Amino acid sequence: MLMGDKGKYIGIVMGLTFASLIMTQQPAIFMGLMSRSYSFITDVGLPDIWVMDEKVQFIDDIKSLQDTELYRVRGVSGVEWAMPMYKGMQKARMSDGTFQNCTVIGLDDTTLIGAPAVLIEGKLNDLRRSDSVIVDFDGANEKLAKPPLIEGGKKIPLKVGDTLELNDKRAFVVGIAKVTRTFQSQPTIYTTYSRAKIYAPRERKLLSFVLVKAKAGQNIQELTKRIHANTGLAAYTQQEFMDLTFNYFMKNTGIPINFGISITLGFIVGAAIAGQTFYNFTLENLRQFGVLKAMGTSNWTLLRMILLQAILVGSTGYGMGVGLTALFGYAMRNSILAFKFPWQLLIFSGLGVSFICMFAALISILKVIRLEPAIVFKS
Amino acid sequence: MNIAVRCENLIKTYDTGGQKVTALNSVNLEIRLAELIMLVGPSGCGKTTLISVIAGILDQDAGLCELFGENLLTMKSKDKLRFRASQIGFVFQAFNLLPSLNAAENVSVPLIINGEKRGVAQKKAIDVLERVGLGERWKSFPSQLSGGQQQRVAIARALIHSPRLIVCDEPTSALDHASGHNIMNLLKEVAVDENRALVIVTHDSRIFNFADRMAEMDDGHIVKISEPLRTA
Ligand SMILES: Nc1ncnc2c1ncn2[C@@H]1O[C@H](COP(=O)(O)OP(=O)(O)O)[C@@H](O)[C@H]1O
Ligand SMILES: [Mg+2]
């Protein structure tokens, strides 16, 4: 019956499309954004355990250790290897004289553990050459890119062979790495641990993390406890450190609330539009329902008719909303925007849309059940 | 038994926000099988209320109303629905076709309510549309039909399940004289049957001569029952 009025039908479907779009796309961006909080940890990948100062709350919360802590960790039984990592902020001076804040990562000189897995240009081994650094792809193309040759032209990406200055020291670009975007939108510069000391002369302590690999057969959970007991340092498995970081951002930033608000708004606006149009539609067709009632149609049959319509518009709107979200995600796949679309989200927005439809159907059903069939003779 | 409907001392009062309107004030009426009876009278005299009670879509406050020996007032609501679905056909002033269904689908509705399969119902609907002269137009939607044609579809819908009582409320009021006349001819031709009673509410004096009997109402009463001169 609903199909009879195309305008109304489109109105309801649009409302539901909007609602399911918001309820899918916003959480997808939210989850994408939140996953960036720990993407550095997943990128480093290899170590089983991250050791750090006990007061560290998340990955970017650096509380440096004495270099001697590295040897104490290496001395804990069950440790296969333990490598130092420096992580800190340094100002890079670019060729045009401007400065750019960068995250500098210092890797163990011999093993280069924690180095980026994918190099777009250059070779990892070149990091062992003097003054060499590897820059992340997004940084090289955006914030560290050189000014255009002509006014208003495109910026020139930083390439292998270019140089930067970090604290007045020359840094020679030997590679461009593909890394997952993090919360921090500054460029990331990889170098060796000992060279990081040169780039960061004013810092007294440089050891940010000790990266640990457990011996084969060693229970990792037990090893974290043992490291903590022997050194007094915090030791987390990779997953624990990711959770620590994720939870920190959940608790201490406005991000969850902001997204919660947009998702709720999408839900309410969608429910209002769809519910209102659906109900209006029922009101306008009350006479038809009355005719069916007079002719002997039971409330139960009318209820099923209304539910069927709700399901029909609901699934159309949901399909379109989810489809638009997927398109959106596809279009944004190479942009700075965070986007993560796990299947759980489909259930989440599906439940949301179902709820809206049930609500819309329910108010209509109540109206129709209370309807007196005698209205059919009213002109 | 040749009595289709028996009304005894029917009383119906509407309560609109404290103000009481007595629409039926002790109505006594017998409707016979095979007849076309017209219910006439000034606007507001209670005609619509009376056929609503007769058709079982409105409960009276007091008095008895029997359809084919059954008292709808004391019937369980489920049985009442089934009774309405199988025994009564409706024709309205405003046609009241479902706008999103085509003519054949509209005509099928009573059969489907009675549990008939769609395909069977559709076939029968086209047959009945044939009888009202719209066999060719079974695919048309109400909006594509003239008022007279829509009322023909409505008559086909009222007939398709062979009900024993057909109630029509002002079936010609929304039509011009010629179409109204045609509709009455059609009703007379296809709806009157020895096993069926036809009640037509109207204040359209131009069609009075189609009636076998006329019940005149005023102020909630039947004031006169007459057999008009038959010219049609
Ligand atoms: N649902 C209703 N609520 C209140 N008053 C009503 C209702 N239906 C009819 N009436 C009143 O009852 C009286 C009879 O109405 P009705 O049966 O429609 O008369 P008719 O069909 O002869 O014009 C009128 O005074 C009308 O205003
Ligand atoms: Mg009336």
XYZ file of C-alpha atoms and ligand atoms in Angstrom:
639
model
C 0.000 0.000 0.000
C 2.879 2.282 0.825
C 4.190 1.998 -2.697
C 1.114 3.874 -3.893
C 2.599 7.145 -2.729
C 6.095 7.406 -4.184
C 6.906 10.715 -2.508
C 6.142 9.385 0.958
C 7.972 6.167 0.256
C 11.081 8.043 -0.811
C 10.788 10.262 2.261
C 10.721 7.325 4.638
C 13.520 5.492 2.856
C 15.645 8.656 2.836
C 15.141 9.110 6.561
C 16.193 5.538 7.189
C 19.085 5.786 4.760
C 20.298 8.864 6.568
C 19.975 7.182 9.951
C 21.787 4.038 8.921
C 24.458 6.058 7.118
C 25.176 8.052 10.264
C 24.977 4.992 12.456
C 27.445 3.104 10.279
C 29.777 5.764 8.960
C 30.321 7.658 12.206
C 31.264 4.547 14.211
C 33.465 3.438 11.303
C 35.371 6.714 11.459
C 35.429 6.469 15.228
C 36.880 2.989 15.182
C 39.339 3.934 12.491
C 40.458 6.899 14.517
C 40.741 4.916 17.718
C 42.733 2.179 16.023
C 45.272 4.851 15.089
C 45.978 5.388 18.756
C 47.875 2.099 18.807
C 48.880 1.687 15.179
C 52.530 2.402 16.006
C 52.545 -0.611 18.301
C 51.100 -2.912 15.640
C 53.504 -1.508 13.053
C 56.527 -2.379 15.192
C 55.000 -5.820 15.413
C 57.894 -8.138 16.169
C 58.511 -7.800 19.950
C 56.351 -9.818 22.336
C 56.758 -7.404 25.194
C 57.168 -3.661 25.616
C 59.036 -2.533 28.732
C 58.743 1.062 29.939
C 58.486 3.337 32.933
C 55.637 2.379 35.236
C 53.994 5.767 34.849
C 53.564 5.567 31.074
C 49.866 5.794 30.204
C 49.894 5.378 26.417
C 52.252 5.072 23.453
C 53.012 8.784 23.074
C 53.447 9.316 26.793
C 57.244 8.959 26.876
C 58.990 8.657 30.242
C 62.606 7.883 29.496
C 64.705 5.251 31.247
C 68.399 5.027 32.015
C 70.346 3.131 29.341
C 71.363 0.660 32.028
C 67.767 -0.616 32.246
C 68.318 -2.283 28.875
C 70.978 -4.562 30.405
C 68.804 -5.357 33.416
C 65.999 -6.466 31.104
C 68.439 -8.548 29.066
C 69.423 -10.249 32.302
C 65.883 -11.527 33.024
C 65.582 -15.236 32.337
C 63.289 -16.149 29.467
C 64.326 -13.105 27.438
C 65.577 -14.087 23.977
C 66.585 -10.578 23.112
C 65.896 -7.015 24.317
C 66.451 -3.956 22.123
C 66.333 -0.233 22.887
C 63.972 2.169 21.209
C 63.971 5.932 21.309
C 60.762 7.769 20.579
C 60.635 11.509 20.863
C 59.724 14.804 19.253
C 62.304 16.812 17.369
C 62.104 19.906 15.209
C 63.205 19.371 11.629
C 64.388 22.394 9.718
C 63.384 22.280 6.112
C 65.143 23.665 3.075
C 63.026 26.829 3.108
C 63.994 27.525 6.701
C 60.700 26.612 8.335
C 60.441 24.102 11.152
C 58.304 21.024 11.420
C 57.759 18.901 14.516
C 58.573 15.278 13.831
C 58.421 12.027 15.753
C 61.919 10.599 15.757
C 62.315 6.866 16.284
C 65.755 5.550 17.241
C 66.273 1.846 16.473
C 68.882 -0.536 17.772
C 72.005 0.124 15.676
C 72.778 -3.450 14.727
C 69.396 -5.168 14.418
C 67.203 -2.161 13.465
C 64.344 -3.895 15.327
C 61.157 -1.845 15.076
C 62.010 -0.577 11.606
C 59.106 -0.011 9.195
C 58.143 -3.163 7.338
C 57.486 -1.578 3.948
C 59.890 0.776 2.209
C 58.519 2.541 -0.833
C 61.933 3.896 -1.740
C 65.467 3.075 -0.578
C 66.899 0.215 1.458
C 66.675 -0.360 5.183
C 70.358 -1.214 5.369
C 71.233 2.304 4.230
C 70.097 3.428 7.661
C 73.502 2.179 8.822
C 75.227 4.823 6.706
C 76.216 8.004 8.478
C 73.601 10.740 9.005
C 70.925 8.657 7.358
C 67.208 8.723 8.148
C 64.073 7.124 6.735
C 60.965 9.294 6.476
C 57.373 8.081 6.381
C 55.525 8.403 3.093
C 52.714 10.684 4.279
C 55.199 12.975 6.027
C 57.404 13.097 2.955
C 54.448 14.011 0.751
C 52.736 16.452 3.051
C 54.368 18.186 5.984
C 57.972 17.615 4.976
C 57.380 18.269 1.299
C 59.360 21.092 -0.259
C 57.625 24.299 -1.350
C 56.454 24.414 -4.972
C 58.704 25.861 -7.610
C 56.027 28.194 -8.813
C 53.654 30.078 -6.538
C 50.461 28.069 -5.939
C 51.898 24.935 -7.529
C 52.073 21.469 -6.035
C 54.446 20.787 -3.185
C 57.447 18.654 -4.073
C 57.623 15.457 -2.015
C 60.757 14.711 -0.048
C 62.769 12.014 -1.839
C 65.708 9.747 -1.259
C 68.835 11.891 -1.549
C 67.252 14.974 -0.010
C 68.492 16.360 3.279
C 66.874 17.724 6.403
C 68.302 19.338 9.487
C 67.494 17.941 12.891
C 68.845 20.178 15.645
C 71.369 21.693 13.253
C 72.621 18.231 12.364
C 72.387 17.060 8.816
C 69.993 14.176 8.142
C 70.266 12.406 4.837
C 67.080 10.751 3.532
C 67.868 7.165 2.442
C 64.371 5.744 2.400
C 60.649 6.442 2.317
C 58.535 4.083 4.445
C 54.883 3.162 4.359
C 53.563 3.259 7.913
C 50.042 3.246 9.322
C 48.821 6.679 10.247
C 48.862 7.456 13.942
C 46.989 9.942 16.060
C 49.971 12.207 15.915
C 49.817 13.686 12.484
C 53.468 14.758 12.430
C 55.893 13.008 10.125
C 57.847 10.075 11.521
C 61.618 9.933 11.048
C 63.489 6.666 11.640
C 67.123 6.583 12.527
C 69.444 4.540 14.711
C 69.489 4.692 18.464
C 72.995 6.116 18.673
C 72.245 8.764 16.025
C 69.041 9.719 17.888
C 71.379 10.717 20.720
C 73.072 13.176 18.388
C 69.772 14.588 17.190
C 68.503 14.971 20.739
C 71.483 16.385 22.625
C 69.544 18.095 25.359
C 67.793 14.938 26.550
C 69.566 13.279 29.465
C 67.901 9.898 29.084
C 66.911 8.483 25.701
C 65.654 4.994 26.313
C 61.892 5.196 25.755
C 61.093 1.492 25.443
C 62.867 -1.813 25.722
C 61.493 -4.202 23.112
C 61.630 -7.819 24.249
C 61.351 -11.122 22.439
C 60.591 -14.115 24.661
C 62.519 -17.348 24.359
C 60.679 -20.082 22.475
C 58.271 -21.866 24.778
C 58.367 -19.055 27.320
C 54.914 -18.045 28.606
C 54.730 -14.349 27.714
C 52.380 -13.373 30.509
C 54.739 -14.924 33.034
C 57.694 -13.159 31.460
C 56.013 -9.755 31.844
C 55.555 -10.490 35.535
C 59.152 -11.586 35.884
C 60.496 -8.493 34.126
C 58.384 -6.300 36.365
C 59.513 -8.123 39.489
C 63.216 -7.987 38.537
C 63.407 -4.435 37.216
C 60.478 -2.541 38.691
C 59.556 -1.462 35.154
C 56.171 -1.904 33.540
C 56.128 -4.771 31.022
C 53.149 -5.238 28.709
C 52.397 -7.733 26.014
C 51.755 -6.100 22.663
C 47.989 -6.513 23.152
C 48.123 -5.116 26.675
C 50.002 -2.057 25.519
C 47.509 -1.519 22.691
C 44.628 -1.807 25.161
C 46.340 0.565 27.584
C 46.729 3.146 24.836
C 43.210 2.618 23.439
C 41.636 2.919 26.880
C 43.616 6.033 27.612
C 42.181 7.738 24.550
C 38.697 6.455 25.338
C 38.816 7.814 28.858
C 40.802 10.970 28.437
C 39.684 12.481 25.170
C 36.390 13.914 23.964
C 36.437 11.600 20.959
C 34.027 8.937 22.260
C 31.577 11.571 23.483
C 31.690 13.511 20.232
C 31.027 10.429 18.178
C 28.421 9.252 20.652
C 26.609 12.541 20.130
C 26.639 12.337 16.336
C 25.511 8.720 16.362
C 22.700 9.516 18.782
C 21.686 12.521 16.722
C 21.650 10.420 13.561
C 19.484 7.911 15.345
C 17.065 10.520 16.652
C 16.801 12.459 13.399
C 16.358 9.216 11.450
C 13.739 7.996 13.897
C 11.943 11.340 13.757
C 11.867 11.558 9.952
C 11.010 7.927 9.358
C 8.597 7.661 12.283
C 6.847 10.888 11.381
C 6.488 10.121 7.679
C 5.412 6.567 8.354
C 2.831 7.704 10.892
C 1.565 10.473 8.599
C 1.224 7.936 5.900
C -0.872 5.745 8.186
C -3.044 8.701 9.149
C -3.654 9.596 5.522
C -4.610 6.029 4.751
C -6.737 5.523 7.817
C -9.807 5.303 5.632
C -8.273 2.460 3.632
C -7.492 0.643 6.835
C -11.068 1.304 7.954
C -12.416 -0.161 4.695
C -10.317 -3.280 5.162
C -11.499 -3.536 8.750
C -15.159 -3.127 7.771
C -14.726 -5.818 5.127
C -13.603 -8.190 7.860
C -9.801 -7.879 7.992
C -8.491 -8.682 11.453
C -6.218 -6.400 13.449
C -3.610 -9.124 13.287
C -3.577 -9.025 9.475
C -3.378 -5.219 9.432
C -0.547 -5.390 11.955
C 1.355 -7.759 9.715
C 0.761 -5.488 6.715
C 2.196 -2.515 8.575
C 5.140 -4.539 9.864
C 5.845 -5.801 6.368
C 5.928 -2.241 5.076
C 8.218 -1.210 7.916
C 10.547 -4.096 7.126
C 10.472 -3.233 3.440
C 11.356 0.439 3.883
C 13.729 -0.473 6.721
C 15.782 -2.909 4.686
C 15.841 -0.591 1.681
C 17.036 2.315 3.814
C 19.512 0.147 5.674
C 20.929 -1.303 2.463
C 21.336 2.155 0.986
C 22.871 3.572 4.167
C 25.351 0.757 4.518
C 26.104 0.866 0.806
C 26.775 4.596 0.978
C 29.022 4.039 3.974
C 30.990 1.405 2.103
C 31.287 3.740 -0.890
C 32.402 6.500 1.422
C 35.010 4.252 2.968
C 36.203 3.198 -0.469
C 36.440 6.797 -1.673
C 38.382 7.779 1.451
C 40.706 4.774 1.453
C 43.791 6.787 0.547
C 42.973 9.939 2.436
C 43.923 11.118 5.890
C 40.479 10.104 7.166
C 40.293 7.168 9.523
C 37.833 4.462 8.572
C 37.348 0.941 9.893
C 34.327 -1.156 8.941
C 34.197 -4.471 10.836
C 31.113 -6.690 10.446
C 29.997 -5.923 14.000
C 29.145 -2.448 12.777
C 26.586 -3.891 10.356
C 24.823 -5.481 13.291
C 25.032 -2.282 15.295
C 23.446 -0.085 12.635
C 21.068 -2.877 11.630
C 19.749 -2.993 15.167
C 19.474 0.788 15.198
C 17.441 0.879 11.984
C 15.268 -2.033 13.100
C 14.560 -0.168 16.279
C 13.509 2.943 14.359
C 11.253 0.894 12.068
C 9.657 -0.958 14.938
C 9.004 2.357 16.617
C 7.492 3.814 13.435
C 5.380 0.709 12.898
C 4.284 0.545 16.508
C 2.762 4.027 16.661
C 0.953 3.281 13.395
C -0.255 -0.097 14.601
C -1.668 1.399 17.797
C -3.594 3.920 15.743
C -4.974 1.308 13.356
C -5.953 -1.129 16.101
C -7.958 1.559 17.853
C -9.616 2.563 14.584
C -13.414 2.174 14.453
C -14.491 0.622 11.157
C -17.604 2.833 11.201
C -15.473 5.719 9.893
C -15.793 4.234 6.407
C -19.224 5.762 5.899
C -18.062 9.214 6.917
C -17.568 11.376 3.897
C -37.326 -17.327 5.897
C -37.374 -14.305 3.678
C -36.289 -11.791 6.311
C -32.658 -10.724 5.923
C -32.414 -8.095 8.654
C -34.621 -7.466 11.637
C -34.197 -4.315 13.742
C -36.242 -3.857 16.906
C -36.198 -0.698 19.000
C -32.638 0.169 17.966
C -31.132 3.007 19.970
C -27.774 4.638 19.336
C -26.490 7.758 21.052
C -23.237 9.515 20.233
C -21.414 11.233 23.031
C -19.323 14.088 21.738
C -17.591 15.761 24.631
C -20.527 15.771 27.026
C -23.071 16.599 24.324
C -25.307 13.658 23.519
C -26.776 13.156 20.053
C -29.411 10.512 19.659
C -28.871 9.225 16.127
C -31.205 6.230 16.349
C -34.268 6.644 18.509
C -36.021 3.280 18.563
C -35.802 2.104 14.987
C -37.922 -0.823 13.842
C -37.267 -2.205 10.391
C -37.385 -5.452 8.473
C -35.352 -5.956 5.329
C -36.410 -8.785 3.066
C -34.361 -11.042 0.921
C -34.377 -10.301 -2.799
C -35.412 -6.701 -2.317
C -33.754 -3.375 -2.950
C -34.679 -1.140 -0.067
C -33.815 2.524 0.063
C -33.230 4.429 3.249
C -34.052 8.067 2.677
C -34.401 11.208 4.746
C -32.784 14.535 5.494
C -29.128 14.818 6.302
C -28.339 13.945 9.907
C -31.464 11.851 10.459
C -29.464 8.706 11.248
C -29.323 6.789 7.949
C -25.594 6.139 8.040
C -25.738 5.175 11.688
C -28.490 2.680 10.935
C -26.676 0.906 8.120
C -23.480 0.882 10.210
C -25.316 -1.048 12.908
C -26.946 -3.293 10.303
C -23.562 -4.019 8.693
C -22.053 -4.868 12.063
C -19.410 -2.155 12.094
C -21.080 -0.160 14.873
C -22.646 -1.453 18.089
C -26.049 -0.170 19.109
C -26.682 0.976 22.685
C -29.974 -0.863 23.002
C -32.433 -2.894 20.946
C -31.992 -5.904 18.727
C -30.450 -6.222 15.309
C -30.483 -9.649 13.676
C -28.771 -10.518 10.401
C -29.994 -13.765 8.933
C -30.994 -14.801 12.432
C -27.645 -13.910 14.029
C -27.198 -11.254 16.691
C -23.884 -9.560 15.935
C -23.860 -7.717 19.249
C -23.336 -10.919 21.212
C -20.992 -12.505 18.696
C -17.303 -12.942 19.492
C -15.266 -10.340 17.649
C -13.463 -12.992 15.626
C -16.731 -14.558 14.465
C -18.103 -11.118 13.741
C -15.156 -10.357 11.473
C -15.663 -13.635 9.647
C -19.371 -12.961 9.350
C -18.762 -9.500 7.889
C -16.096 -10.826 5.554
C -18.357 -13.493 4.092
C -21.908 -12.111 4.317
C -21.675 -8.382 3.650
C -20.650 -6.262 0.685
C -19.978 -2.541 0.952
C -20.386 0.295 -1.537
C -19.386 3.783 -0.444
C -20.106 7.310 -1.583
C -16.365 7.977 -1.995
C -15.710 4.585 -3.663
C -12.883 3.861 -1.179
C -10.804 1.773 -3.523
C -7.211 1.109 -2.469
C -5.202 3.525 -4.634
C -2.125 1.342 -4.978
C -4.014 -1.700 -6.234
C -5.324 -2.084 -9.776
C -8.991 -2.747 -10.467
C -8.702 -6.531 -10.413
C -6.653 -6.486 -7.224
C -9.176 -4.177 -5.574
C -11.999 -6.473 -6.541
C -10.065 -9.500 -5.208
C -9.703 -8.055 -1.711
C -12.861 -9.632 -0.166
C -11.904 -13.057 -1.506
C -8.390 -12.707 -0.127
C -9.776 -11.661 3.254
C -11.847 -14.854 3.100
C -8.674 -16.852 2.558
C -8.804 -17.356 -1.203
C -5.541 -17.678 -3.148
C -4.398 -14.605 -5.025
C -4.398 -16.227 -8.445
C -7.888 -17.678 -8.083
C -9.185 -14.414 -6.660
C -7.668 -12.431 -9.509
C -9.285 -14.648 -12.146
C -12.668 -14.352 -10.504
C -12.181 -10.586 -10.142
C -11.700 -10.213 -13.877
C -14.922 -12.208 -14.437
C -16.862 -9.913 -12.132
C -15.315 -6.820 -13.708
C -16.590 -8.213 -16.988
C -20.091 -8.253 -15.552
C -19.882 -4.579 -14.557
C -18.589 -3.700 -18.015
C -14.926 -3.115 -17.074
C -13.398 -6.389 -18.211
C -10.947 -4.523 -20.398
C -9.830 -2.189 -17.649
C -8.815 -4.713 -15.004
C -5.237 -3.470 -15.021
C -6.189 0.179 -14.479
C -5.533 1.890 -11.198
C -8.327 3.849 -9.498
C -6.671 7.140 -10.433
C -6.933 6.183 -14.103
C -10.699 5.574 -13.912
C -13.627 7.999 -13.910
C -15.879 8.272 -10.867
C -18.548 6.107 -12.490
C -15.958 3.498 -13.429
C -14.506 3.504 -9.911
C -17.968 2.915 -8.494
C -18.385 0.005 -10.903
C -15.166 -1.477 -9.555
C -16.503 -0.932 -6.027
C -19.726 -2.747 -6.965
C -17.702 -5.626 -8.378
C -15.797 -5.711 -5.084
C -19.075 -5.776 -3.123
C -20.340 -8.685 -5.242
C -17.353 -10.938 -5.743
C -17.734 -13.013 -2.578
C -21.520 -13.426 -3.116
C -22.545 -11.774 0.150
C -26.149 -12.036 1.323
C -26.383 -8.364 2.246
C -25.023 -5.392 0.342
C -25.051 -1.966 1.988
C -24.540 1.152 -0.108
C -24.125 4.592 1.414
C -25.013 7.339 -1.066
C -23.595 5.366 -4.008
C -24.595 8.004 -6.586
C -23.957 11.235 -4.679
C -20.450 11.689 -6.013
C -21.559 11.065 -9.597
C -23.316 13.098 -12.265
C -26.891 12.239 -13.147
C -26.118 9.927 -16.070
C -23.414 7.967 -14.243
C -25.624 7.703 -11.175
C -28.423 6.356 -13.289
C -26.078 3.822 -14.882
C -24.813 2.712 -11.486
C -28.367 2.144 -10.268
C -29.201 0.159 -13.385
C -26.110 -1.907 -12.835
C -26.911 -2.552 -9.169
C -30.437 -3.536 -10.078
C -29.129 -5.836 -12.784
C -26.212 -7.593 -11.114
C -26.707 -7.162 -7.357
C -30.343 -8.022 -6.818
C -30.691 -11.729 -6.208
C -33.243 -13.917 -4.554
C -30.775 -14.800 -1.799
C -29.615 -11.296 -1.175
C -30.869 -8.030 0.260
C -29.701 -4.655 -0.974
C -29.865 -1.583 1.276
C -29.180 1.759 -0.322
C -28.926 4.936 1.708
C -29.581 7.992 -0.387
C -31.029 11.440 -0.438
C -30.817 11.526 -4.232
C -34.512 11.708 -5.226
C -33.621 11.048 -8.869
C -32.975 7.406 -8.096
C -35.900 6.734 -5.761
C -37.791 4.929 -8.488
C -35.235 2.097 -8.467
C -36.402 1.006 -5.023
C -38.686 -1.910 -4.263
C -39.445 -0.275 -0.940
C -38.478 3.002 0.648
C -37.982 3.608 4.347
C -38.155 7.293 5.169
C -36.289 8.411 8.246
C -36.438 11.561 10.275
C -34.773 12.419 13.545
C -33.682 8.884 14.352
C -37.024 7.294 13.457
C -38.456 5.411 10.514
C -41.435 7.598 9.723
C -42.847 5.841 6.686
C -42.325 2.773 4.560
C -43.691 2.927 1.043
C -43.554 1.163 -2.294
C -42.845 3.838 -4.887
C -44.206 3.760 -8.378
C -41.816 1.672 -10.380
C -40.757 3.406 -13.519
C -37.318 1.919 -13.900
N -19.206 9.504 15.166
C -20.114 10.394 15.532
N -19.913 11.119 16.650
C -20.847 12.007 17.052
N -21.989 12.265 16.419
C -22.248 11.574 15.291
C -21.317 10.613 14.789
N -21.823 10.101 13.664
C -23.026 10.706 13.457
N -23.251 11.593 14.423
C -24.473 12.390 14.566
O -25.567 11.527 14.575
C -26.608 12.034 13.786
C -26.932 11.054 12.679
O -25.862 11.004 11.773
P -25.833 10.099 10.487
O -26.205 8.727 10.872
O -24.529 10.277 9.831
O -26.984 10.751 9.608
P -27.201 10.722 8.036
O -26.388 9.634 7.465
O -28.677 10.493 7.891
O -26.831 12.052 7.525
C -26.147 13.383 13.278
O -26.663 14.373 14.124
C -24.663 13.310 13.399
O -24.149 14.601 13.656
Mg -24.857 9.751 5.910
